[in-house]
Amino acid sequence: MRKVIVIGSNGQLGRTIKDCATKETLEFYFFFRSELDITDKKSLMAAFKDSGFDYCVNCAAYTNVEDAEANTEDAFLVNAEGAKNVAEVCNTYQVKLIHISTDYVFDGKKNEPYTITDQTNPINQYGKSKLQGELDIQEHLEEFYIIRTSWLYSLYGKNFLKTIINKLEDGSVLNITTEEQGTPTSCVELAEFIIYLVKSDKTPYGIYNFSANGSTTWFGFAQEIAKHLPHRNSNQVLPTDKFKTLAKRPKYSLLNLKKRKLTIENF
Ligand SMILES: NC(=O)c1ccc[n+]([C@@H]2O[C@H](COP(=O)([O-])OP(=O)(O)OC[C@H]3O[C@@H](n4cnc5c(N)ncnc54)[C@H](OP(=O)(O)O)[C@@H]3O)[C@@H](O)[C@H]2O)c1
């Protein structure tokens, strides 16, 4: 039975993979940050040694885009140095790596979906740190999948879907930005894709884009959420083009899904 280690497993994607894993015949090993810290290479080495892991799914990341502007070193420590540690350890123990990256490696100046070969040019520290992680993995490992995804939501952790539901249920009126266009993506779909990669065991290595289909703005997403809540209505969600954030965000970050569709049946 294939053995899969999932690192950063207390985050929203890690927890969703755990849910999806219950119906699989793969052997999963889940590690929280307190059990395995990717900035600590010695611990990684010890966890991988004699483990017989076939795949490593790296869900560990510094994901607070706003805080990364001030805490840039911390973001790079986890998203770049940590990713490099994971790649080196995977290389040492011949473990295939599935690493998660982001649409924020792009600057958002395009007006059609980003392909995997488009020029990267992150415009905030989070995106820069994630891109450095991608580059380090490519330098230190051959057997890797880097999955760029976007606007994740799930039942767990902090995410836009949960924040909007909570605020609407409080009766708040929300001003939501119309300035960014992207694709909200369910962690369940991404978790199923990750599990598919492990099960198929023959998908060509490399960078993949993975998101849901279609596109919207954060305002459009919030309106859609409001429509599905009983006793709430979309009048509680108002558009704004004046939403200020510390971190610059790409105005357009749709991902081109052609490679995924061509390479992988079922997805
Ligand atoms: N969220 C999005 O909208 C989005 C969009 C595109 C791409 N992504 C990427 O998708 C991946 C999963 O994101 P997510 O939304 O599931 O993130 P998340 O909910 O913030 O989870 C990240 C997890 O990483 C853990 N972690 C942080 N530093 C660590 C370290 N040094 N060693 C080990 N674990 C560490 C965190 O631990 P604690 O629980 O202790 O904090 C947390 O459990 C990330 O690579 C992210 O960059 C996310």
Coordinates of C-alpha atoms and ligand atoms in Angstrom, one line a residue:
M1 CA 0.0 0.0 0.0
R2 CA 1.4 3.4 -0.9
K3 CA 2.5 5.5 2.1
V4 CA 1.7 9.2 2.1
I5 CA 3.0 11.8 4.6
V6 CA 0.9 15.0 4.8
I7 CA 2.8 18.0 6.4
G8 CA 1.0 21.0 7.7
S9 CA -2.0 18.8 8.2
N10 CA -3.9 21.1 10.6
G11 CA -4.5 23.7 7.9
Q12 CA -7.7 23.8 5.8
L13 CA -6.3 21.8 3.0
G14 CA -4.6 19.3 5.3
R15 CA -7.8 18.7 7.3
T16 CA -9.8 18.3 4.1
I17 CA -7.3 15.7 2.8
K18 CA -7.7 13.9 6.1
D19 CA -11.5 13.8 5.5
C20 CA -11.1 12.5 2.0
A21 CA -8.5 10.0 3.0
T22 CA -10.9 7.9 5.1
K23 CA -12.4 6.3 2.0
E24 CA -9.0 5.5 0.4
T25 CA -6.8 2.5 0.6
L26 CA -3.6 4.5 0.8
E27 CA -1.7 4.7 4.1
F28 CA -1.6 8.3 5.3
Y29 CA 0.5 9.9 8.0
F30 CA -0.6 13.3 9.1
F31 CA 1.7 15.8 10.9
F32 CA 0.8 19.1 12.5
R33 CA 3.3 21.9 12.7
S34 CA 3.9 21.0 16.4
E35 CA 4.9 17.5 15.4
L36 CA 6.9 18.3 12.3
D37 CA 8.2 21.8 11.4
I38 CA 9.5 22.2 7.9
T39 CA 12.0 24.9 9.0
D40 CA 13.7 22.2 11.0
K41 CA 15.6 20.0 8.5
K42 CA 16.9 17.6 11.1
S43 CA 13.4 16.7 12.3
L44 CA 12.3 16.2 8.7
M45 CA 15.3 13.9 8.1
A46 CA 14.4 11.9 11.2
A47 CA 10.7 11.7 10.2
F48 CA 11.5 10.4 6.7
K49 CA 14.4 8.1 7.6
D50 CA 13.3 4.4 7.4
S51 CA 9.7 5.6 6.9
G52 CA 9.1 4.1 3.5
F53 CA 7.0 7.1 2.4
D54 CA 6.2 7.1 -1.3
Y55 CA 4.7 10.6 -1.4
C56 CA 4.9 13.8 0.6
V57 CA 2.1 16.3 0.4
N58 CA 3.3 19.6 1.6
C59 CA 0.4 21.7 2.9
A60 CA 2.6 23.6 5.3
A61 CA 2.8 27.3 4.5
Y62 CA 2.8 30.9 5.8
T63 CA -0.5 31.9 4.3
N64 CA -1.3 35.3 5.9
V65 CA -0.9 37.5 2.9
E66 CA -1.3 40.8 4.8
D67 CA 1.1 39.8 7.7
A68 CA 3.7 38.6 5.2
E69 CA 4.3 42.3 4.2
A70 CA 5.7 43.1 7.7
N71 CA 6.9 39.6 8.6
T72 CA 8.6 38.9 5.3
E73 CA 11.5 36.9 6.9
D74 CA 9.0 34.5 8.5
A75 CA 7.1 34.1 5.3
F76 CA 10.3 33.2 3.4
L77 CA 11.5 31.0 6.2
V78 CA 8.4 28.7 5.8
N79 CA 7.5 29.2 2.1
A80 CA 11.0 29.2 0.7
E81 CA 13.5 27.7 3.1
G82 CA 10.9 25.2 4.4
A83 CA 9.9 24.1 1.0
K84 CA 13.6 23.7 0.1
N85 CA 14.1 21.5 3.2
V86 CA 11.2 19.3 2.2
A87 CA 12.5 19.0 -1.4
E88 CA 16.0 18.1 -0.2
V89 CA 14.6 15.5 2.2
C90 CA 12.4 14.0 -0.5
N91 CA 15.4 13.8 -2.7
T92 CA 17.5 12.1 -0.1
Y93 CA 14.8 9.5 0.6
Q94 CA 13.4 9.2 -2.9
V95 CA 9.9 10.5 -2.0
K96 CA 7.7 12.1 -4.6
L97 CA 6.7 15.6 -3.6
I98 CA 3.2 17.2 -4.1
H99 CA 3.6 20.8 -3.2
I100 CA 0.9 23.5 -3.2
S101 CA 1.6 26.9 -4.7
T102 CA -0.6 29.9 -5.6
D103 CA -2.0 32.1 -8.3
Y104 CA -0.2 34.9 -6.4
V105 CA 3.0 34.1 -8.2
F106 CA 1.6 36.2 -11.0
D107 CA 1.2 40.0 -11.2
G108 CA -2.4 39.9 -12.5
K109 CA -1.7 42.1 -15.5
K110 CA -2.9 39.5 -18.0
N111 CA -6.5 39.4 -19.2
E112 CA -6.7 35.7 -20.1
P113 CA -6.0 32.7 -17.8
Y114 CA -2.4 32.1 -16.7
T115 CA -0.7 29.0 -18.2
I116 CA 2.0 27.1 -16.3
T117 CA 4.6 28.6 -18.6
D118 CA 3.6 32.2 -18.2
Q119 CA 6.1 34.6 -16.7
T120 CA 5.8 34.8 -12.9
N121 CA 6.1 38.2 -11.3
P122 CA 4.7 38.3 -7.8
I123 CA 3.6 41.6 -6.4
N124 CA 3.5 40.9 -2.7
Q125 CA 5.8 39.2 -0.2
Y126 CA 3.6 36.1 0.2
G127 CA 3.7 35.6 -3.6
K128 CA 7.5 36.2 -3.7
S129 CA 8.1 33.7 -0.9
K130 CA 5.9 31.1 -2.6
L131 CA 7.7 31.6 -5.9
Q132 CA 11.1 31.1 -4.2
G133 CA 9.8 27.9 -2.8
E134 CA 8.7 26.7 -6.3
L135 CA 12.2 27.5 -7.7
D136 CA 14.0 25.8 -4.8
I137 CA 11.9 22.6 -5.3
Q138 CA 12.7 22.6 -9.0
E139 CA 16.4 23.0 -8.3
H140 CA 16.6 20.2 -5.7
L141 CA 14.2 17.6 -6.9
E142 CA 13.1 15.9 -10.1
E143 CA 10.1 14.0 -8.9
F144 CA 7.7 16.8 -7.9
Y145 CA 4.3 18.1 -8.6
I146 CA 3.8 21.8 -7.9
I147 CA 0.1 22.6 -7.9
R148 CA -0.8 26.3 -8.3
T149 CA -4.3 26.9 -7.0
S150 CA -6.5 29.9 -6.0
W151 CA -8.9 31.3 -3.5
L152 CA -9.3 28.1 -1.4
Y153 CA -12.3 27.6 0.8
S154 CA -13.4 24.7 3.1
L155 CA -15.2 23.9 6.3
Y156 CA -12.0 24.5 8.2
G157 CA -9.7 27.3 9.4
K158 CA -9.9 30.9 8.2
N159 CA -11.2 31.4 4.8
F160 CA -13.4 33.9 2.9
L161 CA -16.5 31.6 2.7
K162 CA -16.6 31.1 6.5
T163 CA -15.8 34.8 7.2
I164 CA -18.7 35.9 5.0
I165 CA -21.2 33.4 6.4
N166 CA -20.3 34.5 10.0
K167 CA -20.6 38.2 9.2
L168 CA -23.9 37.8 7.3
E169 CA -25.3 35.7 10.1
D170 CA -24.4 38.6 12.5
G171 CA -26.6 40.8 10.3
S172 CA -23.6 42.9 9.1
V173 CA -23.7 44.8 5.9
L174 CA -20.5 44.1 4.0
N175 CA -18.5 46.2 1.5
I176 CA -16.6 43.7 -0.7
T177 CA -14.0 44.5 -3.4
T178 CA -14.8 44.2 -7.0
E179 CA -11.1 44.8 -7.9
E180 CA -9.9 41.3 -8.1
Q181 CA -11.0 38.5 -10.5
G182 CA -10.2 34.9 -9.7
T183 CA -11.6 31.4 -9.1
P184 CA -12.8 30.2 -5.7
T185 CA -11.7 26.6 -5.3
S186 CA -13.0 24.0 -2.9
C187 CA -10.4 22.2 -0.8
V188 CA -12.4 19.0 -1.4
E189 CA -11.8 19.2 -5.1
L190 CA -8.1 19.9 -4.6
A191 CA -7.7 17.1 -2.1
E192 CA -9.3 14.7 -4.5
F193 CA -6.9 15.8 -7.2
I194 CA -3.9 15.3 -4.9
I195 CA -5.2 11.8 -4.0
Y196 CA -5.7 11.1 -7.7
L197 CA -2.0 12.0 -8.4
V198 CA -0.9 9.5 -5.7
K199 CA -3.2 6.8 -6.9
S200 CA -2.4 7.2 -10.6
D201 CA 1.4 7.2 -9.8
K202 CA 2.2 7.9 -13.4
T203 CA 1.1 11.5 -14.1
P204 CA 4.1 13.4 -15.6
Y205 CA 6.0 15.5 -13.0
G206 CA 5.9 19.3 -13.2
I207 CA 3.8 22.3 -12.5
Y208 CA 0.0 22.1 -12.7
N209 CA -2.7 24.6 -12.4
F210 CA -5.7 23.5 -10.3
S211 CA -8.8 25.5 -9.7
A212 CA -12.5 25.2 -10.1
N213 CA -14.0 26.4 -13.4
G214 CA -15.3 29.9 -14.0
S215 CA -14.4 33.2 -12.4
T216 CA -15.8 35.9 -10.2
T217 CA -14.8 38.7 -8.0
W218 CA -14.7 38.6 -4.1
F219 CA -17.9 40.7 -4.3
G220 CA -19.5 38.1 -6.7
F221 CA -18.4 35.3 -4.4
A222 CA -19.9 37.0 -1.4
Q223 CA -23.2 37.7 -3.2
E224 CA -23.4 34.0 -4.2
I225 CA -22.7 32.9 -0.5
A226 CA -25.5 35.3 0.7
K227 CA -28.0 33.8 -1.8
H228 CA -27.5 30.4 -0.2
L229 CA -28.1 31.5 3.4
P230 CA -31.6 31.2 4.8
H231 CA -33.1 34.6 5.9
R232 CA -30.2 36.6 4.4
N233 CA -30.2 38.4 1.1
S234 CA -27.7 39.8 -1.3
N235 CA -28.6 43.4 -0.3
Q236 CA -26.3 42.8 2.7
V237 CA -23.4 42.6 0.3
L238 CA -22.3 45.9 -1.4
P239 CA -19.6 46.4 -4.0
T240 CA -16.6 48.6 -3.4
D241 CA -13.6 49.6 -5.5
K242 CA -11.9 51.3 -2.5
F243 CA -10.9 48.3 -0.3
K244 CA -7.4 49.0 1.0
T245 CA -5.0 46.3 1.9
L246 CA -1.3 46.4 2.9
A247 CA -0.4 43.7 0.4
K248 CA -1.0 44.4 -3.3
R249 CA -3.2 41.7 -4.9
P250 CA -3.2 40.6 -8.5
K251 CA -6.2 42.1 -10.2
Y252 CA -6.7 39.0 -12.4
S253 CA -5.5 35.5 -11.4
L254 CA -7.5 33.0 -13.4
L255 CA -5.6 29.8 -14.1
N256 CA -5.6 28.1 -17.4
L257 CA -6.7 24.5 -16.8
K258 CA -5.8 23.0 -20.2
K259 CA -2.7 21.0 -19.1
R260 CA -4.7 19.4 -16.3
K261 CA -7.5 18.5 -18.7
L262 CA -5.1 17.1 -21.3
T263 CA -2.9 15.1 -19.0
I264 CA -5.3 13.7 -16.5
E265 CA -8.5 11.8 -17.2
N266 CA -11.3 12.6 -14.8
F267 CA -10.0 16.1 -14.0
Ligands
LIG1 N1 -5.8 29.7 1.3 C1 -5.8 30.1 0.0 O1 -6.7 30.8 -0.5 C2 -4.7 29.6 -0.9 C3 -4.7 30.0 -2.2 C4 -3.7 29.5 -3.1 C5 -2.8 28.6 -2.6 N2 -2.8 28.3 -1.3 C6 -1.7 27.4 -0.8 O2 -2.3 26.2 -0.4 C7 -1.6 25.5 0.7 C8 -2.6 25.2 1.8 O3 -3.1 26.4 2.3 P1 -4.2 26.4 3.4 O4 -5.3 27.4 3.0 O5 -4.6 25.0 3.8 O6 -3.3 27.1 4.6 P2 -3.6 27.1 6.1 O7 -5.0 26.8 6.5 O8 -3.0 28.4 6.6 O9 -2.7 26.0 6.7 C9 -1.3 26.0 6.6 C10 -0.7 25.0 7.6 O10 0.7 25.1 7.6 C11 1.1 25.0 8.9 N3 2.5 25.6 9.1 C12 2.9 26.9 9.1 N4 4.2 26.9 9.2 C13 4.7 25.6 9.3 C14 5.9 25.1 9.5 N5 7.0 25.8 9.7 N6 6.0 23.7 9.6 C15 4.9 22.9 9.4 N7 3.7 23.4 9.3 C16 3.6 24.8 9.2 C17 0.1 25.8 9.7 O11 0.2 25.4 11.1 P3 -0.7 26.1 12.3 O12 -2.0 25.3 12.1 O13 0.1 25.7 13.5 O14 -0.8 27.5 12.0 C18 -1.2 25.4 9.1 O15 -1.7 24.2 9.7 C19 -0.5 26.5 1.0 O16 0.7 26.1 0.4 C20 -1.0 27.9 0.4 O17 0.1 28.7 0.1 C21 -3.7 28.7 -0.4

